């Protein structure tokens, strides 16, 4: 019968229409910005620089090795390395970035900077409300604006942050054990050198 | 005055018999930077010239000037509906070039994400096709409802909904998060129900049949000679599916059928996609059932300083739109010496004139809709 297909289709639409009032699985409208869907744990938007301790600038994990700048596909990272080492939050002398800027109007959120960073210094944020009225300077984030604490990283990506913390702790423990062993070996060598030579008959 | 853009016009009886119309890029059916210069005799198409525009880049030259890994996120932007399959095709070509082996679990993940992409692409294509036909809203909304569920899966896996940048040379970037397989199983199990609903809504609709049957016929020989691939070729009755012909990845392990059309018209192209979605759901169910545990990336694969030996490779897959291939030449440096993409949308569009000649101008929109284009692939 001509028109039967159209009627069948309309019945289907009517079922969907009525079902949307009773079915829990129906797509609901979220009243943004008052209501928000919680972000997925893996969600990524723009990069940020992780710092440890209380002072964002002294605690930056970044040592300005320039790997992320070289690997960034859209070339949106600009780094100038400080010429002299400075103490970090633990007092250890480290190279630090004098300038670390990311042009977020160019960044394509690919996460490659995060993957290539050997120091766990750059991570992806979930912040997405970054619009501002200054379309030039306002979209070029400097290291002060990019610095976010490790607590923030733990909050937005808990599983990943726990893995990173464990890895860094293991590396630190290994380095300390090596330093201790080196120091002991050095002491033994000094002691052996300063000990009186055995008497010969 | 005869239209100036066309050298060979059919003989005009008198001046002013033909009307040259530029459809697009502002026309809603052209979806972006594409234009068709159409010459009309009354409402009938006597000539059509597709004019490809520029979207935002030249992907191939960018890739030649960036590292191998750096090109991966750019492949996402080629066809922004199918970033997972684009990643896969590129990764496959580099794996051939560098001799990398993909672990079993990563192969399963690739099949699962690839077939989810096919479901996403085909359901949206049908929505857009119907929208081009004048069905404002309902089919595309139904398609987007299902797409949301797949995009949620992609987001929890890769961190991004559309630009996934998930695959890596020799495997995948990260493992599946906890509970992901169960969620994917739910999507795969519910998808046939959605397809039944879609079929009831559309497949027997008399208006749809009247607008698509016998419209934009692409004969088998012409399709083969033009290099058309994917659902468009299979709608013309040619049994050619790279998943069966080339058996890349682990496709030889799954039971699925390759649906074929009889007439090569717009209705066949629409129906082939519906049937392919049924098959994709079957593949998904099999892959999700059998996925093993284990590593997800070849330990030989490097992220930083990746330099394959000098040589060349062509990796190709059955992307939702057709054969997507990446041809790469390496000279041993960190960048490809030559990088060339074989995008299905571009190749499939080249035959548009032959499909449209003799049809009405209103049919041009429907025929273009059935080709399934994303202009990111066409831009070069």
Coordinates of C-alpha atoms in Angstrom, one line a residue:
Chain A
X1 CA 0.0 0.0 0.0
X2 CA 1.4 3.4 -1.0
X3 CA 2.2 5.4 2.1
X4 CA 2.7 2.3 4.4
X5 CA 6.4 3.0 4.7
X6 CA 5.8 6.6 5.7
X7 CA 3.2 5.6 8.3
X8 CA 5.7 3.0 9.7
X9 CA 8.3 5.7 10.0
X10 CA 5.9 8.0 11.7
X11 CA 5.0 5.3 14.2
X12 CA 8.7 4.9 15.0
X13 CA 9.1 8.6 15.5
X14 CA 6.0 8.7 17.8
X15 CA 7.4 5.9 19.9
X16 CA 10.6 7.8 20.3
X17 CA 8.8 11.0 21.2
X18 CA 6.7 9.3 23.9
X19 CA 9.7 7.1 25.0
X20 CA 11.8 10.2 25.6
X21 CA 9.5 11.1 28.5
X22 CA 9.7 7.7 30.2
X23 CA 13.0 6.2 29.2
X24 CA 15.9 6.9 31.5
X25 CA 18.4 6.4 28.6
X26 CA 17.0 9.4 26.7
X27 CA 19.5 12.2 26.0
X28 CA 19.0 14.8 28.6
X29 CA 19.8 18.5 28.3
X30 CA 22.5 19.8 30.6
X31 CA 21.9 23.4 31.7
X32 CA 25.4 24.6 31.1
X33 CA 27.1 26.6 32.7
X34 CA 25.1 25.9 35.9
X35 CA 25.2 22.2 35.3
X36 CA 28.2 20.4 34.0
X37 CA 29.0 16.8 32.9
X38 CA 31.9 15.5 34.9
X39 CA 34.9 15.2 32.6
X40 CA 36.3 11.8 31.8
X41 CA 39.5 10.9 33.5
X42 CA 41.5 10.7 30.3
X43 CA 40.1 14.0 29.0
X44 CA 42.6 16.4 27.7
X45 CA 42.5 20.0 26.5
X46 CA 45.6 22.2 26.8
X47 CA 49.0 21.5 28.5
X48 CA 50.1 22.8 31.8
X49 CA 53.5 22.7 33.7
X50 CA 53.6 20.6 36.9
X51 CA 55.3 22.0 39.9
X52 CA 56.2 20.4 43.2
X53 CA 56.3 22.2 46.6
X54 CA 54.8 25.6 47.3
X55 CA 56.7 27.9 45.0
X56 CA 55.4 27.5 41.4
X57 CA 58.6 28.9 39.8
X58 CA 61.1 27.1 42.0
X59 CA 59.2 23.8 41.9
X60 CA 58.8 23.5 38.1
X61 CA 59.8 20.0 37.0
X62 CA 60.7 21.4 33.6
X63 CA 64.5 21.7 33.0
X64 CA 64.1 23.4 29.6
X65 CA 65.5 20.4 27.7
X66 CA 63.6 21.7 24.6
X67 CA 62.4 18.2 23.5
X68 CA 58.7 19.2 23.7
X69 CA 59.5 22.4 21.6
X70 CA 61.2 20.3 18.9
X71 CA 58.5 17.6 18.9
X72 CA 55.4 19.8 19.0
X73 CA 53.6 19.3 15.6
X74 CA 52.1 22.8 15.3
X75 CA 55.3 24.4 16.8
X76 CA 53.3 26.3 19.5
X77 CA 55.8 26.0 22.4
X78 CA 58.5 28.6 22.8
X79 CA 61.3 28.0 25.4
X80 CA 64.3 30.0 26.3
X81 CA 66.7 28.1 28.6
X82 CA 68.2 29.9 31.6
X83 CA 72.0 30.1 31.2
X84 CA 72.8 29.3 34.9
X85 CA 71.5 26.6 37.2
X86 CA 69.3 27.8 40.0
X87 CA 68.1 26.0 43.2
X88 CA 64.8 24.1 42.8
X89 CA 62.3 23.7 45.7
X90 CA 64.6 21.1 47.3
X91 CA 67.7 23.2 47.0
X92 CA 69.2 21.1 44.2
X93 CA 70.8 23.1 41.4
X94 CA 68.8 22.7 38.2
X95 CA 68.5 24.3 34.8
X96 CA 65.1 26.1 34.5
X97 CA 63.2 27.7 31.7
X98 CA 63.7 31.5 31.5
X99 CA 60.7 31.7 29.1
X100 CA 58.2 28.9 28.6
X101 CA 55.2 30.0 26.5
X102 CA 52.5 28.1 24.8
X103 CA 50.3 29.7 22.1
X104 CA 47.0 28.0 22.9
X105 CA 45.4 29.5 19.8
X106 CA 47.8 27.3 17.8
X107 CA 47.9 24.2 20.1
X108 CA 46.0 21.3 18.7
X109 CA 45.8 19.4 22.1
X110 CA 47.5 16.3 20.6
X111 CA 49.4 15.5 23.9
X112 CA 52.7 14.7 22.1
X113 CA 54.6 17.2 24.3
X114 CA 53.4 15.1 27.3
X115 CA 54.4 11.9 25.8
X116 CA 57.9 13.0 24.8
X117 CA 58.7 14.8 28.1
X118 CA 61.3 12.7 30.0
X119 CA 60.7 14.6 33.3
X120 CA 56.9 14.3 33.7
X121 CA 56.9 18.1 33.7
X122 CA 54.1 18.8 31.2
X123 CA 50.6 17.3 31.4
X124 CA 47.2 17.9 29.9
X125 CA 44.6 20.0 31.7
X126 CA 40.9 19.5 31.5
X127 CA 40.2 23.3 31.6
X128 CA 38.3 24.4 28.5
X129 CA 36.9 27.8 29.3
X130 CA 39.8 29.8 28.0
X131 CA 38.2 32.5 26.0
X132 CA 39.3 36.1 26.6
X133 CA 39.0 39.4 25.1
X134 CA 42.7 39.8 24.2
X135 CA 43.1 37.6 21.1
X136 CA 46.9 38.0 20.9
X137 CA 48.6 38.3 24.3
X138 CA 45.7 36.6 26.1
X139 CA 46.1 33.4 24.2
X140 CA 49.9 33.2 24.7
X141 CA 50.3 31.5 28.1
X142 CA 53.6 32.1 29.9
X143 CA 55.1 29.9 32.6
X144 CA 53.4 31.7 35.4
X145 CA 50.0 31.0 33.9
X146 CA 50.9 27.5 32.8
X147 CA 52.2 26.4 36.2
X148 CA 49.8 24.1 38.2
X149 CA 50.5 22.1 41.2
X150 CA 51.0 18.3 41.4
X151 CA 47.8 18.3 43.6
X152 CA 45.9 19.7 40.7
X153 CA 47.3 16.9 38.4
X154 CA 46.3 14.3 41.0
X155 CA 42.8 15.7 41.1
X156 CA 42.1 15.7 37.4
X157 CA 44.0 12.5 36.4
X158 CA 44.2 10.4 39.6
X159 CA 45.2 7.1 38.1
X160 CA 47.8 8.5 35.8
X161 CA 49.2 10.8 38.5
X162 CA 49.5 7.9 41.0
X163 CA 51.6 6.0 38.3
X164 CA 53.8 9.0 37.7
X165 CA 54.3 9.6 41.5
X166 CA 55.2 6.0 42.0
X167 CA 57.6 6.1 39.1
X168 CA 59.3 9.3 40.3
X169 CA 59.5 7.9 43.8
X170 CA 61.2 4.8 42.5
X171 CA 63.6 6.8 40.4
X172 CA 64.4 9.0 43.4
X173 CA 64.9 6.0 45.7
X174 CA 67.2 4.4 43.1
X175 CA 69.2 7.6 42.7
X176 CA 69.6 8.0 46.5
X177 CA 70.6 4.4 46.9
X178 CA 73.2 4.9 44.1
X179 CA 74.5 8.1 45.7
X180 CA 74.7 6.3 49.1
X181 CA 76.6 3.3 47.6
X182 CA 78.9 5.7 45.7
X183 CA 79.6 7.6 49.0
X184 CA 80.3 4.4 50.9
X185 CA 82.6 3.2 48.1
X186 CA 84.4 6.5 48.2
X187 CA 84.8 6.4 52.0
X188 CA 86.1 2.8 51.8
X189 CA 88.6 3.9 49.1
X190 CA 89.8 6.8 51.2
X191 CA 90.1 4.6 54.3
X192 CA 92.0 2.0 52.4
X193 CA 94.3 4.7 51.0
X194 CA 95.0 6.3 54.4
X195 CA 95.5 2.9 56.3
X196 CA 99.1 2.1 57.2
X197 CA 100.8 -0.3 54.8
X198 CA 101.1 -3.9 56.1
X199 CA 104.5 -4.7 57.6
X200 CA 106.6 -7.0 55.5
X201 CA 109.0 -9.5 57.0
Chain B
X1 CA 26.4 34.0 -23.7
X2 CA 27.7 30.5 -23.1
X3 CA 29.1 29.8 -19.6
X4 CA 32.8 30.8 -19.6
X5 CA 34.0 28.0 -17.3
X6 CA 33.3 25.2 -19.7
X7 CA 35.1 24.5 -22.9
X8 CA 32.9 21.8 -24.3
X9 CA 29.2 22.6 -24.0
X10 CA 26.4 20.6 -25.6
X11 CA 25.1 22.4 -28.6
X12 CA 22.8 25.1 -27.7
X13 CA 19.8 25.9 -29.8
X14 CA 19.9 29.6 -29.0
X15 CA 21.8 31.9 -26.6
X16 CA 20.5 31.7 -23.1
X17 CA 19.4 28.0 -23.3
X18 CA 21.8 27.0 -20.6
X19 CA 22.2 28.4 -17.1
X20 CA 25.4 28.1 -15.2
X21 CA 24.9 27.8 -11.4
X22 CA 27.6 27.7 -8.8
X23 CA 26.3 25.3 -6.0
X24 CA 28.4 25.9 -2.9
X25 CA 30.5 26.6 -1.0
X26 CA 27.6 28.4 0.8
X27 CA 25.1 25.8 -0.3
X28 CA 24.1 23.6 2.8
X29 CA 24.7 20.4 0.9
X30 CA 28.3 21.1 0.1
X31 CA 29.4 20.9 3.7
X32 CA 32.3 23.4 3.5
X33 CA 34.9 24.3 0.9
X34 CA 33.4 22.5 -2.1
X35 CA 31.7 24.0 -5.1
X36 CA 30.0 22.5 -8.1
X37 CA 29.8 24.5 -11.3
X38 CA 26.6 23.1 -12.8
X39 CA 25.3 23.8 -16.3
X40 CA 21.5 23.4 -16.5
X41 CA 19.2 22.9 -19.4
X42 CA 16.0 23.9 -17.7
X43 CA 16.3 21.8 -14.5
X44 CA 18.4 19.0 -16.1
X45 CA 22.1 18.8 -15.5
X46 CA 24.1 18.9 -18.8
X47 CA 27.5 19.5 -17.3
X48 CA 29.0 19.5 -13.8
X49 CA 32.5 20.5 -12.7
X50 CA 33.5 19.8 -9.1
X51 CA 35.7 22.6 -7.7
X52 CA 37.7 21.6 -4.6
X53 CA 38.6 24.4 -2.2
X54 CA 41.2 24.7 0.5
X55 CA 40.2 23.9 4.0
X56 CA 43.1 25.0 6.3
X57 CA 46.4 23.4 5.3
X58 CA 48.3 21.1 3.0
X59 CA 48.6 17.9 5.0
X60 CA 51.2 16.3 2.8
X61 CA 53.7 19.1 2.8
X62 CA 53.2 19.6 6.6
X63 CA 53.9 15.9 7.1
X64 CA 57.1 16.2 5.1
X65 CA 58.3 18.9 7.4
X66 CA 57.5 17.3 10.7
X67 CA 58.5 14.2 12.4
X68 CA 56.9 10.8 11.8
X69 CA 55.1 11.0 15.2
X70 CA 54.2 14.7 14.6
X71 CA 52.0 13.7 11.6
X72 CA 49.8 11.5 13.6
X73 CA 47.6 14.2 15.1
X74 CA 47.3 15.8 11.6
X75 CA 45.8 12.6 10.2
X76 CA 42.9 13.1 12.7
X77 CA 42.0 16.2 10.8
X78 CA 41.9 14.6 7.4
X79 CA 38.5 13.1 8.0
X80 CA 37.3 14.4 11.3
X81 CA 34.6 11.8 11.5
X82 CA 37.1 8.9 11.3
X83 CA 40.2 9.9 13.2
X84 CA 40.7 6.3 14.6
X85 CA 40.8 4.8 11.1
X86 CA 43.0 7.6 9.8
X87 CA 45.5 6.9 12.6
X88 CA 45.4 3.2 11.8
X89 CA 46.2 3.6 8.1
X90 CA 49.1 5.9 8.8
X91 CA 50.4 3.7 11.6
X92 CA 50.2 0.7 9.3
X93 CA 52.3 2.4 6.6
X94 CA 55.0 3.3 9.1
X95 CA 55.0 -0.1 10.7
X96 CA 55.6 -1.6 7.2
X97 CA 58.4 0.9 6.7
X98 CA 60.1 0.3 10.0
X99 CA 59.3 -3.4 10.3
X100 CA 57.4 -3.1 13.6
X101 CA 55.1 -5.8 14.9
X102 CA 51.8 -5.0 16.6
X103 CA 50.9 -6.9 19.7
X104 CA 47.8 -9.0 19.7
X105 CA 45.8 -6.8 22.2
X106 CA 46.6 -3.7 20.2
X107 CA 45.4 -5.4 17.0
X108 CA 42.0 -6.1 18.7
X109 CA 41.8 -2.6 20.0
X110 CA 42.4 -1.3 16.5
X111 CA 39.6 -3.4 15.1
X112 CA 37.2 -2.4 17.8
X113 CA 37.9 1.3 17.4
X114 CA 37.9 1.0 13.6
X115 CA 34.5 -0.7 13.5
X116 CA 33.1 1.8 16.0
X117 CA 34.3 4.5 13.6
X118 CA 32.5 2.8 10.8
X119 CA 29.3 2.7 12.8
X120 CA 29.7 6.4 13.6
X121 CA 30.5 7.4 10.1
X122 CA 27.8 5.4 8.3
X123 CA 25.0 6.4 10.7
X124 CA 25.9 10.1 10.4
X125 CA 26.2 9.8 6.6
X126 CA 22.6 8.5 6.5
X127 CA 21.5 11.3 8.7
X128 CA 23.2 13.9 6.4
X129 CA 21.9 12.3 3.3
X130 CA 18.4 12.5 4.5
X131 CA 19.0 16.1 5.6
X132 CA 20.2 16.9 2.1
X133 CA 17.0 15.3 0.8
X134 CA 14.9 17.6 3.0
X135 CA 14.2 15.5 6.1
X136 CA 15.2 18.2 8.5
X137 CA 16.3 16.9 11.8
X138 CA 14.9 13.4 12.7
X139 CA 17.4 11.0 11.0
X140 CA 20.4 13.2 11.8
X141 CA 19.3 13.5 15.5
X142 CA 18.8 9.8 15.8
X143 CA 22.3 9.3 14.2
X144 CA 23.9 11.8 16.6
X145 CA 22.2 10.2 19.6
X146 CA 24.1 6.9 18.8
X147 CA 27.3 8.9 17.8
X148 CA 27.3 10.4 21.3
X149 CA 27.7 6.9 22.9
X150 CA 30.6 6.1 20.6
X151 CA 32.2 9.4 21.2
X152 CA 31.9 8.9 24.9
X153 CA 33.9 5.6 24.5
X154 CA 36.5 7.4 22.4
X155 CA 36.8 10.2 25.0
X156 CA 37.4 7.8 27.9
X157 CA 39.9 5.9 25.8
X158 CA 41.9 8.6 24.1
X159 CA 41.0 11.8 26.0
X160 CA 39.4 13.4 23.0
X161 CA 36.0 12.9 21.3
X162 CA 37.0 13.7 17.7
X163 CA 40.7 14.2 17.4
X164 CA 41.7 11.0 19.1
X165 CA 45.5 10.8 18.2
X166 CA 45.3 7.3 19.7
X167 CA 47.3 4.9 17.6
X168 CA 51.1 4.7 17.7
X169 CA 53.6 3.0 15.5
X170 CA 53.6 -0.6 16.7
X171 CA 50.5 -0.4 18.8
X172 CA 48.3 2.1 20.7
X173 CA 49.1 5.0 23.0
X174 CA 47.5 3.6 26.2
X175 CA 45.5 0.6 27.3
X176 CA 41.8 0.4 27.7
X177 CA 40.5 2.0 30.9
X178 CA 38.7 -0.1 33.5
X179 CA 35.2 -1.0 32.5
X180 CA 35.7 0.2 28.9
X181 CA 35.1 -3.2 27.3
X182 CA 31.8 -3.6 29.2
X183 CA 30.6 -0.2 27.9
X184 CA 31.7 -1.0 24.4
X185 CA 29.9 -4.4 24.6
X186 CA 26.7 -2.5 25.6
X187 CA 27.1 -0.2 22.6
X188 CA 27.7 -3.1 20.2
X189 CA 24.8 -5.1 21.6
X190 CA 22.4 -2.1 21.4
X191 CA 23.4 -1.0 18.0
X192 CA 21.4 -3.6 16.0
X193 CA 18.3 -2.3 17.9
X194 CA 19.0 1.2 16.7
X195 CA 19.5 -0.1 13.2
X196 CA 16.2 -1.8 13.2
X197 CA 14.6 1.5 14.3
X198 CA 16.5 3.3 11.6
X199 CA 15.4 0.8 9.0
X200 CA 11.7 1.1 10.1
X201 CA 12.0 4.8 9.9
X202 CA 13.7 5.1 6.5
X203 CA 14.2 2.0 4.4
X204 CA 10.6 1.6 3.2
X205 CA 9.8 5.2 3.1
X206 CA 8.2 5.9 -0.3
X207 CA 9.5 9.5 -0.5
X208 CA 13.0 8.3 0.1
X209 CA 12.7 5.5 -2.5
X210 CA 11.2 7.9 -5.1
X211 CA 14.1 10.3 -4.5
X212 CA 16.9 7.7 -4.6
X213 CA 16.0 4.7 -6.7
X214 CA 17.4 5.1 -10.2
X215 CA 19.0 8.4 -9.3
X216 CA 22.8 8.9 -9.7
X217 CA 23.5 5.4 -11.2
X218 CA 27.1 4.5 -11.1
X219 CA 27.7 1.5 -13.4
X220 CA 30.2 -1.2 -12.3
X221 CA 32.7 -0.6 -15.1
X222 CA 32.8 3.1 -14.6
X223 CA 33.2 2.7 -10.9
X224 CA 36.2 0.4 -11.3
X225 CA 37.8 2.6 -14.0
X226 CA 37.4 5.7 -11.9
X227 CA 39.1 4.1 -8.9
X228 CA 36.1 4.4 -6.7
X229 CA 36.3 2.3 -3.5
X230 CA 34.3 1.6 -0.4
X231 CA 30.6 1.4 0.0
X232 CA 30.2 3.4 -3.3
X233 CA 32.0 0.6 -5.3
X234 CA 30.2 -2.2 -3.5
X235 CA 26.8 -0.5 -4.1
X236 CA 27.6 -0.9 -7.8
X237 CA 28.0 -4.6 -7.3
X238 CA 31.8 -5.0 -7.1
X239 CA 32.9 -7.3 -4.4
X240 CA 36.0 -5.4 -3.2
X241 CA 36.6 -4.9 0.5
X242 CA 40.2 -4.5 1.7
X243 CA 39.3 -6.2 4.9
X244 CA 38.7 -9.3 2.9
X245 CA 41.2 -8.7 0.0
X246 CA 44.2 -7.6 2.0
X247 CA 43.3 -9.0 5.4
X248 CA 45.3 -6.3 7.2
X249 CA 45.5 -6.5 11.0
X250 CA 43.5 -9.5 12.2
X251 CA 40.4 -9.2 10.0
X252 CA 40.9 -12.8 8.8
X253 CA 39.7 -14.0 12.3
X254 CA 36.3 -12.5 12.1
X255 CA 33.1 -13.8 10.4
X256 CA 31.4 -11.1 8.4
X257 CA 29.8 -10.6 5.0
X258 CA 30.4 -8.0 2.4
X259 CA 27.0 -6.6 1.3
X260 CA 26.7 -5.8 -2.4
X261 CA 24.3 -3.6 -4.3
X262 CA 22.6 -4.4 -7.6
X263 CA 21.9 -1.1 -9.4
X264 CA 24.6 1.3 -8.2
X265 CA 22.0 4.0 -7.5
X266 CA 21.7 6.3 -4.5
X267 CA 19.3 3.9 -2.8
X268 CA 21.8 1.1 -3.1
X269 CA 24.5 3.3 -1.7
X270 CA 22.2 4.1 1.3
X271 CA 21.3 0.5 1.9
X272 CA 24.9 -0.8 1.6
X273 CA 25.8 1.4 4.5
X274 CA 22.9 0.2 6.6
X275 CA 23.9 -3.4 5.9
X276 CA 27.6 -2.7 6.6
X277 CA 26.6 -1.4 10.0
X278 CA 25.0 -4.7 10.8
X279 CA 28.3 -6.5 9.8
X280 CA 30.4 -4.0 11.8
X281 CA 28.3 -4.7 14.9
X282 CA 28.9 -8.4 14.4
X283 CA 32.7 -7.8 14.1
X284 CA 32.6 -5.7 17.2
X285 CA 30.8 -8.4 19.2
X286 CA 33.4 -11.0 18.2
X287 CA 36.4 -8.8 18.9
X288 CA 35.1 -7.6 22.3
X289 CA 34.5 -11.3 23.2
X290 CA 38.0 -12.5 22.2
X291 CA 40.2 -9.6 23.2
X292 CA 43.3 -10.9 25.0
X293 CA 45.4 -9.3 27.7
X294 CA 49.0 -8.3 27.1
X295 CA 51.2 -5.5 25.9
X296 CA 49.7 -2.8 23.7
X297 CA 52.9 -1.6 21.9
X298 CA 55.9 -3.1 20.3
X299 CA 58.9 -2.5 22.7
X300 CA 61.1 -1.7 19.7
X301 CA 58.8 1.3 18.8
X302 CA 60.3 4.7 19.8
X303 CA 58.6 7.9 20.4
X304 CA 61.5 10.4 20.4
X305 CA 64.0 10.3 17.6
X306 CA 62.1 7.8 15.5
X307 CA 64.0 7.3 12.2
X308 CA 63.0 4.4 10.0
X309 CA 65.6 3.1 7.6
X310 CA 65.6 4.4 4.0
X311 CA 62.9 2.7 2.0
X312 CA 59.2 3.1 1.0
X313 CA 55.9 1.6 2.1
X314 CA 52.2 1.9 1.3
X315 CA 49.8 1.1 4.0
X316 CA 46.1 0.9 3.2
X317 CA 42.9 0.1 5.1
X318 CA 39.2 -0.2 4.4
X319 CA 38.2 3.2 5.9
X320 CA 34.4 3.9 6.2
X321 CA 34.5 5.9 3.0
X322 CA 36.8 3.6 1.0
X323 CA 40.4 2.8 0.5
X324 CA 42.5 5.1 2.7
X325 CA 46.2 4.7 1.9
X326 CA 49.4 6.4 3.0
X327 CA 52.5 6.2 0.8
X328 CA 55.7 7.1 2.6
X329 CA 59.3 7.3 1.5
X330 CA 62.0 7.5 4.1
X331 CA 65.6 8.6 3.5
X332 CA 66.6 7.8 7.1
X333 CA 66.0 11.3 8.4
X334 CA 63.5 12.2 11.2
X335 CA 60.9 13.4 8.6
X336 CA 59.4 11.5 5.6
X337 CA 61.1 12.4 2.4
X338 CA 57.8 12.0 0.5
X339 CA 54.4 11.6 2.0
X340 CA 51.3 11.0 0.0
X341 CA 47.7 10.2 1.0
X342 CA 45.2 8.4 -1.1
X343 CA 41.9 9.8 0.4
X344 CA 38.7 8.1 -0.6
X345 CA 36.6 11.2 -0.5
X346 CA 38.7 12.9 -3.2
X347 CA 38.8 9.9 -5.6
X348 CA 35.1 9.2 -5.1
X349 CA 34.2 12.8 -6.0
X350 CA 35.9 12.7 -9.3
X351 CA 33.1 10.6 -10.8
X352 CA 30.4 13.0 -9.6
X353 CA 29.7 14.5 -13.1
X354 CA 29.0 11.1 -14.6
X355 CA 26.6 10.3 -11.9
X356 CA 24.8 13.6 -12.2
X357 CA 24.4 14.1 -15.9
X358 CA 20.8 13.9 -17.1
X359 CA 19.5 14.2 -13.5
X360 CA 17.5 17.1 -12.1
X361 CA 19.3 19.8 -10.2
X362 CA 17.5 18.7 -7.0
X363 CA 19.0 15.2 -7.5
X364 CA 22.5 16.6 -7.6
X365 CA 22.3 17.4 -3.9
X366 CA 21.1 13.9 -3.1
X367 CA 23.8 12.3 -5.2
X368 CA 26.5 14.3 -3.6
X369 CA 25.1 13.3 -0.2
X370 CA 25.4 9.7 -1.1
X371 CA 29.1 10.0 -2.0
X372 CA 29.9 10.7 1.6
X373 CA 32.5 13.4 1.6
X374 CA 34.5 15.1 4.3
X375 CA 36.4 18.0 2.8
X376 CA 39.4 17.7 5.1
X377 CA 40.4 14.8 2.9
X378 CA 39.8 16.6 -0.3
X379 CA 41.9 19.6 0.6
X380 CA 45.5 19.4 -0.8

